[in-house]
GROMACS .gro file of C-alpha atoms in nm:
model
  389
    1MET     CA    1  26.757  24.315  14.607
    2LYS     CA    2  26.840  24.520  14.914
    3THR     CA    3  26.929  24.838  14.728
    4ARG     CA    4  26.842  25.011  14.401
    5ARG     CA    5  27.191  24.969  14.262
    6ARG     CA    6  27.197  24.931  13.887
    7PRO     CA    7  27.325  24.578  13.834
    8SER     CA    8  27.486  24.477  13.506
    9ILE     CA    9  27.333  24.156  13.381
   10VAL     CA   10  27.562  23.987  13.133
   11ALA     CA   11  27.508  23.655  12.963
   12SER     CA   12  27.633  23.352  13.149
   13ARG     CA   13  27.695  23.022  12.982
   14LEU     CA   14  27.318  22.987  12.981
   15ARG     CA   15  27.047  23.220  12.866
   16TRP     CA   16  26.880  23.178  13.200
   17VAL     CA   17  27.027  23.145  13.545
   18LEU     CA   18  26.929  22.906  13.820
   19VAL     CA   19  26.927  23.027  14.178
   20PRO     CA   20  26.980  22.825  14.498
   21ILE     CA   21  26.690  22.590  14.552
   22VAL     CA   22  26.452  22.658  14.838
   23VAL     CA   23  26.180  22.395  14.871
   24VAL     CA   24  25.863  22.500  15.047
   25ALA     CA   25  25.557  22.281  15.094
   26PHE     CA   26  25.218  22.375  15.231
   27ALA     CA   27  25.045  22.085  15.401
   28GLY     CA   28  25.235  21.855  15.171
   29VAL     CA   29  25.106  22.024  14.857
   30LEU     CA   30  25.283  22.281  14.643
   31VAL     CA   31  25.044  22.575  14.612
   32PRO     CA   32  25.262  22.859  14.487
   33PHE     CA   33  24.980  23.066  14.341
   34GLU     CA   34  24.720  23.023  14.610
   35HIS     CA   35  24.868  23.187  14.917
   36GLY     CA   36  24.968  23.542  14.997
   37THR     CA   37  24.815  23.833  14.809
   38ALA     CA   38  24.646  23.795  14.477
   39ASN     CA   39  24.848  23.767  14.160
   40ALA     CA   40  24.877  24.099  13.981
   41LEU     CA   41  25.018  24.281  13.683
   42THR     CA   42  25.169  24.604  13.808
   43ALA     CA   43  25.250  24.884  13.563
   44ASN     CA   44  25.585  25.061  13.573
   45SER     CA   45  25.660  25.410  13.445
   46PRO     CA   46  25.661  25.469  13.067
   47THR     CA   47  25.928  25.312  12.852
   48ASP     CA   48  26.239  25.484  12.712
   49VAL     CA   49  26.338  25.702  13.005
   50ASN     CA   50  26.682  25.606  13.133
   51ALA     CA   51  26.995  25.774  13.001
   52PRO     CA   52  27.172  25.499  12.799
   53SER     CA   53  27.538  25.397  12.782
   54THR     CA   54  27.750  25.269  12.495
   55ASN     CA   55  27.767  24.905  12.605
   56VAL     CA   56  27.482  24.658  12.553
   57ALA     CA   57  27.437  24.281  12.563
   58LEU     CA   58  27.184  24.119  12.328
   59GLN     CA   59  26.998  23.815  12.460
   60ALA     CA   60  26.727  23.741  12.200
   61VAL     CA   61  26.596  23.842  11.858
   62SER     CA   62  26.271  23.801  11.665
   63CYS     CA   63  26.237  23.870  11.292
   64VAL     CA   64  25.920  23.897  11.085
   65ASN     CA   65  26.123  23.882  10.765
   66ALA     CA   66  26.489  23.896  10.666
   67LEU     CA   67  26.507  24.277  10.700
   68ASN     CA   68  26.283  24.354  10.998
   69CYS     CA   69  26.384  24.234  11.345
   70VAL     CA   70  26.378  24.335  11.709
   71ALA     CA   71  26.669  24.249  11.939
   72VAL     CA   72  26.652  24.274  12.318
   73GLY     CA   73  26.886  24.250  12.612
   74SER     CA   74  27.046  24.484  12.864
   75ASP     CA   75  27.242  24.807  12.878
   76ASN     CA   76  27.541  24.713  13.092
   77GLY     CA   77  27.631  25.074  13.154
   78THR     CA   78  27.299  25.187  13.300
   79GLY     CA   79  27.170  24.852  13.422
   80SER     CA   80  26.847  24.897  13.223
   81ALA     CA   81  26.666  24.663  12.988
   82PHE     CA   82  26.733  24.755  12.625
   83TYR     CA   83  26.586  24.696  12.279
   84ASP     CA   84  26.683  24.778  11.922
   85VAL     CA   85  26.481  24.766  11.600
   86GLU     CA   86  26.587  24.679  11.245
   87THR     CA   87  26.366  24.827  10.972
   88ALA     CA   88  26.421  24.752  10.603
   89GLY     CA   89  26.769  24.620  10.682
   90THR     CA   90  26.886  24.917  10.891
   91TRP     CA   91  26.926  24.900  11.267
   92ALA     CA   92  26.806  25.209  11.454
   93LEU     CA   93  26.967  25.357  11.762
   94GLY     CA   94  26.868  25.135  12.050
   95SER     CA   95  26.664  25.239  12.353
   96ASP     CA   96  26.681  25.180  12.726
   97ILE     CA   97  26.350  25.132  12.904
   98SER     CA   98  26.238  25.223  13.254
   99VAL     CA   99  26.315  24.881  13.403
  100LEU     CA  100  26.642  24.802  13.580
  101GLY     CA  101  26.732  24.455  13.454
  102THR     CA  102  26.726  24.276  13.122
  103PHE     CA  103  26.502  24.142  12.850
  104PHE     CA  104  26.558  23.769  12.799
  105GLY     CA  105  26.302  23.696  12.528
  106VAL     CA  106  26.108  23.860  12.247
  107SER     CA  107  25.847  23.749  11.993
  108CYS     CA  108  25.707  23.954  11.704
  109VAL     CA  109  25.396  23.864  11.504
  110SER     CA  110  25.444  24.148  11.253
  111ALA     CA  111  25.652  24.461  11.213
  112GLY     CA  112  25.579  24.692  11.506
  113ASN     CA  113  25.389  24.429  11.706
  114CYS     CA  114  25.615  24.250  11.954
  115THR     CA  115  25.616  24.123  12.311
  116ALA     CA  116  25.930  24.109  12.525
  117VAL     CA  117  25.985  23.957  12.870
  118GLY     CA  118  26.261  23.958  13.125
  119ALA     CA  119  26.387  24.029  13.474
  120ASP     CA  120  26.316  24.347  13.667
  121THR     CA  121  26.608  24.345  13.913
  122GLY     CA  122  26.484  24.662  14.078
  123THR     CA  123  26.176  24.479  14.211
  124ASN     CA  124  26.310  24.123  14.164
  125ASN     CA  125  26.005  24.033  13.957
  126ALA     CA  126  25.937  23.921  13.604
  127PHE     CA  127  25.816  24.189  13.363
  128VAL     CA  128  25.647  24.219  13.024
  129ASP     CA  129  25.662  24.497  12.765
  130VAL     CA  130  25.434  24.509  12.460
  131GLU     CA  131  25.480  24.698  12.132
  132THR     CA  132  25.163  24.773  11.933
  133SER     CA  133  25.173  24.937  11.591
  134GLY     CA  134  25.528  25.052  11.655
  135THR     CA  135  25.469  25.201  12.001
  136TRP     CA  136  25.599  25.035  12.318
  137ALA     CA  137  25.364  25.054  12.615
  138ALA     CA  138  25.472  25.097  12.977
  139PRO     CA  139  25.631  24.771  13.096
  140PHE     CA  140  25.452  24.590  13.376
  141ASP     CA  141  25.574  24.357  13.648
  142VAL     CA  142  25.426  24.010  13.689
  143ILE     CA  143  25.363  23.963  14.060
  144VAL     CA  144  25.344  23.597  14.151
  145SER     CA  145  25.242  23.670  14.511
  146ALA     CA  146  25.342  23.903  14.790
  147GLN     CA  147  25.633  23.694  14.916
  148LEU     CA  148  25.743  23.528  14.592
  149THR     CA  149  25.954  23.660  14.306
  150GLY     CA  150  26.059  23.527  13.968
  151TYR     CA  151  26.179  23.600  13.614
  152LEU     CA  152  26.046  23.528  13.265
  153TYR     CA  153  26.302  23.389  13.022
  154SER     CA  154  26.116  23.326  12.696
  155VAL     CA  155  25.799  23.424  12.511
  156SER     CA  156  25.622  23.300  12.199
  157CYS     CA  157  25.334  23.478  12.024
  158PRO     CA  158  25.163  23.279  11.748
  159SER     CA  159  24.924  23.568  11.674
  160LEU     CA  160  24.853  23.925  11.777
  161GLY     CA  161  24.740  23.942  12.140
  162ASN     CA  162  24.805  23.572  12.202
  163CYS     CA  163  25.133  23.489  12.375
  164THR     CA  164  25.277  23.244  12.625
  165ALA     CA  165  25.579  23.327  12.840
  166VAL     CA  166  25.769  23.091  13.071
  167GLY     CA  167  26.008  23.137  13.357
  168VAL     CA  168  26.100  23.039  13.709
  169ASN     CA  169  25.995  23.156  14.050
  170HIS     CA  170  26.284  23.201  14.290
  171THR     CA  171  26.165  23.161  14.648
  172PRO     CA  172  26.068  22.880  14.646
  173GLN     CA  173  26.190  22.770  14.304
  174PHE     CA  174  25.934  22.633  14.060
  175PRO     CA  175  25.848  22.686  13.693
  176TYR     CA  176  25.550  22.883  13.571
  177TYR     CA  177  25.386  23.014  13.258
  178ILE     CA  178  25.168  23.316  13.190
  179THR     CA  179  24.934  23.342  12.893
  180GLU     CA  180  24.793  23.637  12.702
  181THR     CA  181  24.461  23.563  12.532
  182SER     CA  182  24.303  23.817  12.297
  183GLY     CA  183  24.514  24.090  12.451
  184THR     CA  184  24.446  24.007  12.817
  185TRP     CA  185  24.713  23.852  13.039
  186GLY     CA  186  24.613  23.581  13.283
  187ALA     CA  187  24.770  23.490  13.617
  188PRO     CA  188  25.102  23.302  13.649
  189THR     CA  189  25.032  22.929  13.656
  190LEU     CA  190  25.226  22.619  13.757
  191PRO     CA  191  25.220  22.360  13.473
  192THR     CA  192  25.047  22.036  13.565
  193GLY     CA  193  25.308  21.784  13.678
  194ALA     CA  194  25.579  22.040  13.752
  195ALA     CA  195  25.753  22.031  14.088
  196ASN     CA  196  25.969  22.231  14.322
  197ALA     CA  197  26.313  22.313  14.177
  198ASP     CA  198  26.208  22.269  13.813
  199SER     CA  199  26.278  22.557  13.571
  200LEU     CA  200  26.151  22.660  13.227
  201GLY     CA  201  26.379  22.860  12.999
  202GLY     CA  202  26.236  22.835  12.646
  203VAL     CA  203  25.895  22.817  12.477
  204SER     CA  204  25.760  22.781  12.123
  205CYS     CA  205  25.388  22.799  12.035
  206GLN     CA  206  25.206  22.697  11.720
  207ASN     CA  207  24.875  22.852  11.823
  208ALA     CA  208  24.713  22.997  12.131
  209THR     CA  209  24.664  22.657  12.297
  210THR     CA  210  24.952  22.448  12.158
  211CYS     CA  211  25.301  22.515  12.297
  212SER     CA  212  25.618  22.333  12.394
  213ALA     CA  213  25.847  22.459  12.669
  214VAL     CA  214  26.181  22.325  12.790
  215GLY     CA  215  26.401  22.365  13.093
  216TYR     CA  216  26.571  22.179  13.372
  217ASP     CA  217  26.479  21.928  13.643
  218SER     CA  218  26.741  22.040  13.893
  219PRO     CA  219  26.717  21.763  14.156
  220ASN     CA  220  26.749  21.490  13.893
  221HIS     CA  221  26.985  21.685  13.660
  222LEU     CA  222  26.764  21.613  13.361
  223GLY     CA  223  26.609  21.808  13.080
  224LEU     CA  224  26.246  21.908  13.126
  225VAL     CA  225  25.976  21.922  12.855
  226ALA     CA  226  25.638  22.087  12.918
  227SER     CA  227  25.375  22.036  12.648
  228GLU     CA  228  25.047  22.220  12.604
  229THR     CA  229  24.779  22.056  12.391
  230SER     CA  230  24.435  22.216  12.355
  231GLY     CA  231  24.516  22.435  12.653
  232VAL     CA  232  24.617  22.148  12.885
  233TRP     CA  233  24.978  22.131  13.009
  234SER     CA  234  25.181  21.822  13.100
  235VAL     CA  235  25.542  21.798  13.217
  236ALA     CA  236  25.797  21.518  13.180
  237ASP     CA  237  26.169  21.466  13.220
  238ALA     CA  238  26.365  21.420  12.898
  239SER     CA  239  26.687  21.240  12.814
  240VAL     CA  240  26.998  21.425  12.704
  241PRO     CA  241  27.327  21.282  12.575
  242GLY     CA  242  27.521  21.128  12.861
  243GLY     CA  243  27.209  21.128  13.077
  244ASN     CA  244  27.240  21.463  13.252
  245GLY     CA  245  27.201  21.818  13.127
  246ARG     CA  246  26.959  22.101  13.063
  247PHE     CA  247  26.766  22.258  12.780
  248ASN     CA  248  26.815  22.628  12.706
  249ALA     CA  249  26.579  22.686  12.412
  250VAL     CA  250  26.325  22.521  12.184
  251SER     CA  251  26.176  22.586  11.840
  252CYS     CA  252  25.886  22.395  11.688
  253ALA     CA  253  25.834  22.353  11.314
  254ASP     CA  254  25.476  22.239  11.369
  255ALA     CA  255  25.248  22.123  11.648
  256THR     CA  256  25.430  21.792  11.702
  257HIS     CA  257  25.792  21.844  11.585
  258CYS     CA  258  26.035  22.050  11.793
  259THR     CA  259  26.410  22.091  11.834
  260ALA     CA  260  26.556  22.173  12.175
  261VAL     CA  261  26.915  22.269  12.249
  262GLY     CA  262  27.131  22.295  12.558
  263SER     CA  263  27.438  22.164  12.737
  264THR     CA  264  27.519  21.845  12.923
  265SER     CA  265  27.633  21.843  13.284
  266GLY     CA  266  27.978  21.768  13.144
  267GLY     CA  267  27.977  22.090  12.943
  268ALA     CA  268  27.905  21.964  12.591
  269ALA     CA  269  27.662  22.122  12.342
  270PHE     CA  270  27.373  21.905  12.225
  271TYR     CA  271  27.035  21.904  12.051
  272ASP     CA  272  26.728  21.688  12.094
  273VAL     CA  273  26.451  21.624  11.844
  274ILE     CA  274  26.114  21.606  12.019
  275GLN     CA  275  25.798  21.459  11.870
  276SER     CA  276  25.470  21.499  12.056
  277GLY     CA  277  25.657  21.571  12.378
  278VAL     CA  278  25.887  21.268  12.349
  279VAL     CA  279  26.260  21.284  12.268
  280VAL     CA  280  26.329  21.072  11.958
  281VAL     CA  281  26.683  21.191  11.878
  282SER     CA  282  26.945  21.310  12.126
  283SER     CA  283  27.285  21.406  11.990
  284LEU     CA  284  27.604  21.585  12.087
  285VAL     CA  285  27.722  21.854  11.847
  286GLY     CA  286  28.039  21.832  11.639
  287SER     CA  287  28.324  21.586  11.589
  288PRO     CA  288  28.514  21.635  11.810
  289VAL     CA  289  28.228  21.736  12.035
  290VAL     CA  290  28.191  22.108  12.098
  291ASN     CA  291  28.283  22.190  12.456
  292GLY     CA  292  28.029  22.457  12.534
  293SER     CA  293  27.657  22.520  12.503
  294LEU     CA  294  27.384  22.578  12.249
  295ILE     CA  295  27.184  22.875  12.377
  296GLY     CA  296  26.933  22.959  12.102
  297VAL     CA  297  26.756  22.776  11.819
  298SER     CA  298  26.512  22.866  11.541
  299CYS     CA  299  26.347  22.630  11.290
  300ALA     CA  300  26.219  22.772  10.964
  301SER     CA  301  26.049  22.443  10.877
  302LEU     CA  302  26.067  22.075  10.961
  303GLY     CA  303  26.429  21.958  10.935
  304ASN     CA  304  26.561  22.309  10.876
  305CYS     CA  305  26.691  22.470  11.194
  306THR     CA  306  26.977  22.690  11.309
  307ALA     CA  307  27.126  22.683  11.657
  308VAL     CA  308  27.377  22.921  11.815
  309GLY     CA  309  27.581  22.935  12.131
  310GLU     CA  310  27.933  22.947  12.270
  311ASP     CA  311  28.230  22.720  12.201
  312LEU     CA  312  28.465  22.683  12.498
  313THR     CA  313  28.699  22.432  12.335
  314THR     CA  314  28.993  22.671  12.308
  315SER     CA  315  28.847  23.002  12.421
  316THR     CA  316  28.499  23.152  12.445
  317GLU     CA  317  28.392  23.181  12.081
  318PRO     CA  318  28.044  23.228  11.936
  319PHE     CA  319  27.937  22.949  11.702
  320TYR     CA  320  27.644  22.842  11.486
  321ILE     CA  321  27.530  22.516  11.332
  322ASP     CA  322  27.275  22.473  11.051
  323GLU     CA  323  27.040  22.182  10.988
  324THR     CA  324  26.927  22.145  10.626
  325ALA     CA  325  26.674  21.882  10.517
  326GLY     CA  326  26.732  21.693  10.841
  327THR     CA  327  27.112  21.689  10.827
  328TRP     CA  328  27.322  21.898  11.065
  329ALA     CA  329  27.633  22.063  10.922
  330THR     CA  330  27.967  22.108  11.097
  331PRO     CA  331  27.961  22.365  11.378
  332THR     CA  332  28.133  22.690  11.279
  333ASP     CA  333  28.303  22.934  11.513
  334THR     CA  334  28.253  23.294  11.416
  335SER     CA  335  28.475  23.553  11.578
  336SER     CA  336  28.278  23.851  11.697
  337THR     CA  337  28.399  24.204  11.661
  338GLN     CA  338  28.542  24.158  12.011
  339SER     CA  339  28.721  23.828  11.921
  340THR     CA  340  28.552  23.640  12.206
  341GLY     CA  341  28.191  23.613  12.303
  342MET     CA  342  27.872  23.418  12.249
  343LEU     CA  343  27.560  23.410  12.035
  344ASN     CA  344  27.255  23.407  12.262
  345GLY     CA  345  26.960  23.413  12.022
  346VAL     CA  346  26.863  23.346  11.661
  347SER     CA  347  26.553  23.398  11.445
  348CYS     CA  348  26.507  23.237  11.102
  349THR     CA  349  26.242  23.359  10.860
  350GLY     CA  350  26.325  23.105  10.590
  351VAL     CA  351  26.568  22.823  10.518
  352GLY     CA  352  26.915  22.975  10.519
  353ASN     CA  353  26.790  23.320  10.624
  354CYS     CA  354  26.856  23.393  10.990
  355THR     CA  355  26.965  23.674  11.219
  356SER     CA  356  27.157  23.596  11.537
  357VAL     CA  357  27.255  23.825  11.824
  358GLY     CA  358  27.505  23.809  12.105
  359GLN     CA  359  27.772  23.987  12.300
  360GLY     CA  360  28.144  24.003  12.350
  361LEU     CA  361  28.303  23.911  12.678
  362GLY     CA  362  28.401  24.164  12.941
  363ASN     CA  363  28.116  24.408  12.870
  364THR     CA  364  28.257  24.476  12.524
  365GLY     CA  365  27.926  24.530  12.349
  366GLY     CA  366  27.650  24.360  12.153
  367TYR     CA  367  27.656  24.248  11.792
  368TYR     CA  368  27.448  24.073  11.529
  369GLN     CA  369  27.528  23.831  11.249
  370VAL     CA  370  27.313  23.752  10.945
  371GLU     CA  371  27.279  23.441  10.730
  372SER     CA  372  27.145  23.511  10.382
  373SER     CA  373  27.060  23.232  10.136
  374GLY     CA  374  27.270  22.991  10.340
  375THR     CA  375  27.580  23.210  10.366
  376TRP     CA  376  27.679  23.372  10.695
  377GLY     CA  377  27.817  23.722  10.693
  378SER     CA  378  28.060  23.871  10.943
  379ALA     CA  379  27.961  23.974  11.293
  380VAL     CA  380  27.865  24.342  11.308
  381ALA     CA  381  27.884  24.554  11.621
  382LEU     CA  382  27.561  24.721  11.718
  383ASP     CA  383  27.590  25.097  11.682
  384SER     CA  384  27.793  25.216  11.981
  385THR     CA  385  27.541  25.490  12.054
  386VAL     CA  386  27.200  25.411  12.199
  387SER     CA  387  26.909  25.645  12.245
  388SER     CA  388  26.700  25.727  12.550
  389GLY     CA  389  26.390  25.706  12.330
   0.00000   0.00000   0.00000
């Protein structure tokens, strides 16, 4: 960005946003991480410093049990990244952090031990923030190289100190992942088989060396699946209903069974069932089909998943759909406290026990909605007052 204006990042119809494609080749070979200055992790100032506003947008949530969750997103009033913590069923006052931008993803391995990733719009780089034993460290930027910038859209941590985050570089555009192993973050890396203009927007890991990530093959208008097995990544295009579309999120019940969600190029919500990196089921959502997008998904176990998003059939309404024992129920619109809006993320700690988060339209605030024992409650506005930490 040319100035240090505080931009307000609000959710689009996707959890992650594609930028204009710029294709750059070096002697015919894409070498995004080998030129320019060395890759680096650059620390920012300590967290919880910006004066907060009363208007937030929630992009993602991670729960360690039904009563303990962390939700992340942005403070639209200050332009800062924002997080809020639920402890024993009570949400605290949220906190802005020192980064101008937004969190897009969060993953918690236990209460007080979480990792969040997002977009630092002040520097136009990806950033990471880590909570250990209830204390958030100073966020740090992920520098791809001196002349390249990019954002991280999703993170998955199968154990403490072991995480994988995925995102997209912007100039030129290509997907990348970054891995934390035993508490140490490695350099951003291009998945084997990925190409210019591909993007990764969601990731789910079963262990430190087994992950599945999804995204978009922009030139071919296809879904993209990146699979890591024993530390080795491979990338392949994936079919979606109608042929063209993109994945927004993925959740894996085990090392070989995953569910990915997204929207077709025609604007219809869909899900795919992926086994060992191969799509085996690809289905539109609803009858009639939901005109909109599935933005988040969480699977408590094989055949038991919940997906959330936005329904544009009549207006912009948040909706959810539950899969139980392999059968998907009817999609259900759920009016937010602002009447219109979207659900951007969901985390399920057991079958029928999920917490979803989202935002109303027009900067009207964030909210959460809880499913308990298979029954969804009403949408609840996040406390209108946030804390500077």
